[in-house]
mmCIF file of N, CA and C in Angstrom:
data_model
loop_
_atom_site.group_PDB
_atom_site.id
_atom_site.type_symbol
_atom_site.label_atom_id
_atom_site.label_comp_id
_atom_site.label_asym_id
_atom_site.label_seq_id
_atom_site.Cartn_x
_atom_site.Cartn_y
_atom_site.Cartn_z
ATOM 1 N N MET A 13 22.127 18.216 -32.793
ATOM 2 C CA MET A 13 21.944 19.565 -32.465
ATOM 3 C C MET A 13 23.226 20.116 -31.845
ATOM 4 N N SER A 14 23.644 21.264 -32.319
ATOM 5 C CA SER A 14 24.863 21.892 -31.821
ATOM 6 C C SER A 14 24.608 22.602 -30.484
ATOM 7 N N THR A 15 25.606 22.518 -29.596
ATOM 8 C CA THR A 15 25.506 23.239 -28.327
ATOM 9 C C THR A 15 26.528 24.389 -28.306
ATOM 10 N N ALA A 16 27.089 24.729 -29.457
ATOM 11 C CA ALA A 16 28.099 25.770 -29.548
ATOM 12 C C ALA A 16 27.420 27.156 -29.423
ATOM 13 N N TRP A 17 28.211 28.120 -28.897
ATOM 14 C CA TRP A 17 27.731 29.469 -28.799
ATOM 15 C C TRP A 17 28.163 30.254 -30.066
ATOM 16 N N TYR A 18 27.292 31.074 -30.546
ATOM 17 C CA TYR A 18 27.568 31.844 -31.742
ATOM 18 C C TYR A 18 27.469 33.332 -31.398
ATOM 19 N N GLU A 19 28.189 34.150 -32.148
ATOM 20 C CA GLU A 19 28.171 35.561 -31.930
ATOM 21 C C GLU A 19 27.785 36.226 -33.250
ATOM 22 N N SER A 20 26.950 37.241 -33.162
ATOM 23 C CA SER A 20 26.583 38.012 -34.342
ATOM 24 C C SER A 20 26.636 39.488 -33.996
ATOM 25 N N HIS A 21 26.786 40.296 -35.028
ATOM 26 C CA HIS A 21 26.924 41.730 -34.822
ATOM 27 C C HIS A 21 25.901 42.453 -35.735
ATOM 28 N N VAL A 22 25.278 43.468 -35.188
ATOM 29 C CA VAL A 22 24.317 44.275 -35.943
ATOM 30 C C VAL A 22 24.737 45.753 -35.787
ATOM 31 N N THR A 23 24.791 46.460 -36.866
ATOM 32 C CA THR A 23 25.116 47.887 -36.836
ATOM 33 C C THR A 23 23.843 48.670 -36.870
ATOM 34 N N VAL A 24 23.700 49.604 -35.920
ATOM 35 C CA VAL A 24 22.509 50.432 -35.785
ATOM 36 C C VAL A 24 22.900 51.884 -35.734
ATOM 37 N N ARG A 25 22.258 52.724 -36.506
ATOM 38 C CA ARG A 25 22.513 54.147 -36.464
ATOM 39 C C ARG A 25 21.433 54.835 -35.619
ATOM 40 N N CYS A 26 21.788 55.391 -34.461
ATOM 41 C CA CYS A 26 20.846 56.116 -33.626
ATOM 42 C C CYS A 26 20.897 57.593 -33.924
ATOM 43 N N SER A 27 19.726 58.208 -33.938
ATOM 44 C CA SER A 27 19.682 59.645 -34.308
ATOM 45 C C SER A 27 20.005 60.516 -33.111
ATOM 46 N N GLY A 28 20.109 59.993 -31.929
ATOM 47 C CA GLY A 28 20.455 60.798 -30.745
ATOM 48 C C GLY A 28 20.549 59.949 -29.515
ATOM 49 N N SER A 29 20.856 60.608 -28.397
ATOM 50 C CA SER A 29 21.072 59.867 -27.164
ATOM 51 C C SER A 29 19.779 59.188 -26.674
ATOM 52 N N ALA A 30 18.601 59.760 -26.905
ATOM 53 C CA ALA A 30 17.347 59.161 -26.475
ATOM 54 C C ALA A 30 17.137 57.847 -27.206
ATOM 55 N N GLU A 31 17.414 57.841 -28.517
ATOM 56 C CA GLU A 31 17.223 56.610 -29.286
ATOM 57 C C GLU A 31 18.254 55.568 -28.863
ATOM 58 N N HIS A 32 19.493 55.983 -28.540
ATOM 59 C CA HIS A 32 20.492 55.028 -28.077
ATOM 60 C C HIS A 32 20.039 54.428 -26.737
ATOM 61 N N GLU A 33 19.464 55.231 -25.858
ATOM 62 C CA GLU A 33 19.001 54.731 -24.551
ATOM 63 C C GLU A 33 17.868 53.738 -24.744
ATOM 64 N N ARG A 34 16.953 53.986 -25.705
ATOM 65 C CA ARG A 34 15.899 53.055 -26.046
ATOM 66 C C ARG A 34 16.454 51.730 -26.549
ATOM 67 N N LEU A 35 17.470 51.798 -27.432
ATOM 68 C CA LEU A 35 18.124 50.613 -27.905
ATOM 69 C C LEU A 35 18.775 49.839 -26.749
ATOM 70 N N ASN A 36 19.413 50.581 -25.836
ATOM 71 C CA ASN A 36 20.046 49.927 -24.688
ATOM 72 C C ASN A 36 18.996 49.176 -23.824
ATOM 73 N N ARG A 37 17.872 49.797 -23.609
ATOM 74 C CA ARG A 37 16.803 49.112 -22.847
ATOM 75 C C ARG A 37 16.286 47.869 -23.581
ATOM 76 N N TRP A 38 16.109 47.971 -24.891
ATOM 77 C CA TRP A 38 15.627 46.859 -25.698
ATOM 78 C C TRP A 38 16.642 45.693 -25.618
ATOM 79 N N CYS A 39 17.914 46.003 -25.750
ATOM 80 C CA CYS A 39 18.931 44.937 -25.701
ATOM 81 C C CYS A 39 18.902 44.282 -24.332
ATOM 82 N N ALA A 40 18.830 45.065 -23.270
ATOM 83 C CA ALA A 40 18.798 44.474 -21.908
ATOM 84 C C ALA A 40 17.599 43.605 -21.725
ATOM 85 N N ALA A 41 16.416 44.022 -22.221
ATOM 86 C CA ALA A 41 15.209 43.219 -22.112
ATOM 87 C C ALA A 41 15.324 41.925 -22.884
ATOM 88 N N ALA A 42 16.061 41.926 -23.980
ATOM 89 C CA ALA A 42 16.201 40.752 -24.814
ATOM 90 C C ALA A 42 17.387 39.870 -24.347
ATOM 91 N N GLY A 43 18.115 40.294 -23.312
ATOM 92 C CA GLY A 43 19.243 39.515 -22.840
ATOM 93 C C GLY A 43 20.463 39.647 -23.728
ATOM 94 N N LEU A 44 20.599 40.776 -24.458
ATOM 95 C CA LEU A 44 21.700 40.994 -25.363
ATOM 96 C C LEU A 44 22.691 41.959 -24.772
ATOM 97 N N LYS A 45 23.931 41.805 -25.192
ATOM 98 C CA LYS A 45 24.996 42.737 -24.772
ATOM 99 C C LYS A 45 25.071 43.893 -25.800
ATOM 100 N N LEU A 46 25.107 45.110 -25.315
ATOM 101 C CA LEU A 46 25.234 46.268 -26.227
ATOM 102 C C LEU A 46 26.621 46.854 -26.078
ATOM 103 N N THR A 47 27.315 47.001 -27.226
ATOM 104 C CA THR A 47 28.607 47.636 -27.225
ATOM 105 C C THR A 47 28.500 48.831 -28.161
ATOM 106 N N ARG A 48 28.855 49.990 -27.647
ATOM 107 C CA ARG A 48 28.804 51.191 -28.456
ATOM 108 C C ARG A 48 30.186 51.501 -28.995
ATOM 109 N N ILE A 49 30.264 51.699 -30.321
ATOM 110 C CA ILE A 49 31.530 52.039 -30.969
ATOM 111 C C ILE A 49 31.316 53.393 -31.662
ATOM 112 N N VAL A 50 32.121 54.368 -31.300
ATOM 113 C CA VAL A 50 32.067 55.673 -31.949
ATOM 114 C C VAL A 50 33.122 55.736 -32.999
ATOM 115 N N LEU A 51 32.664 55.943 -34.234
ATOM 116 C CA LEU A 51 33.609 55.976 -35.373
ATOM 117 C C LEU A 51 34.334 57.287 -35.444
ATOM 118 N N ALA A 52 35.431 57.314 -36.151
ATOM 119 C CA ALA A 52 36.269 58.467 -36.285
ATOM 120 C C ALA A 52 35.612 59.607 -37.078
ATOM 121 N N ARG A 53 34.600 59.297 -37.889
ATOM 122 C CA ARG A 53 33.921 60.288 -38.682
ATOM 123 C C ARG A 53 33.098 61.202 -37.755
ATOM 124 N N ALA A 54 33.153 62.480 -37.990
ATOM 125 C CA ALA A 54 32.476 63.456 -37.142
ATOM 126 C C ALA A 54 30.928 63.198 -37.100
ATOM 127 N N GLY A 55 30.364 63.129 -35.927
ATOM 128 C CA GLY A 55 28.934 63.014 -35.773
ATOM 129 C C GLY A 55 28.397 61.612 -36.025
ATOM 130 N N CYS A 56 29.240 60.617 -36.132
ATOM 131 C CA CYS A 56 28.754 59.284 -36.449
ATOM 132 C C CYS A 56 29.065 58.342 -35.305
ATOM 133 N N ALA A 57 28.042 57.666 -34.812
ATOM 134 C CA ALA A 57 28.263 56.645 -33.812
ATOM 135 C C ALA A 57 27.382 55.432 -34.141
ATOM 136 N N THR A 58 27.908 54.255 -33.916
ATOM 137 C CA THR A 58 27.107 53.048 -34.136
ATOM 138 C C THR A 58 27.073 52.211 -32.878
ATOM 139 N N SER A 59 26.051 51.423 -32.716
ATOM 140 C CA SER A 59 25.944 50.515 -31.576
ATOM 141 C C SER A 59 25.626 49.135 -32.089
ATOM 142 N N ARG A 60 26.136 48.106 -31.375
ATOM 143 C CA ARG A 60 25.877 46.760 -31.786
ATOM 144 C C ARG A 60 25.233 46.011 -30.642
ATOM 145 N N CYS A 61 24.321 45.145 -30.977
ATOM 146 C CA CYS A 61 23.799 44.192 -30.002
ATOM 147 C C CYS A 61 24.341 42.834 -30.359
ATOM 148 N N SER A 62 24.856 42.129 -29.393
ATOM 149 C CA SER A 62 25.317 40.774 -29.620
ATOM 150 C C SER A 62 24.981 39.941 -28.411
ATOM 151 N N PRO A 63 24.750 38.640 -28.608
ATOM 152 C CA PRO A 63 24.394 37.793 -27.492
ATOM 153 C C PRO A 63 25.543 37.579 -26.563
#
């Protein structure tokens, strides 16, 4: 059995700040780190959850 740590990335499109806050709470409850990346395209933001 491996004891190595692994990292994964998931891209999520939130329709607004309320949905992003809900995602933030879900990640915190699951023990995941949430990193928000705002893309250069107008009106587009993505968020990732990773362990």
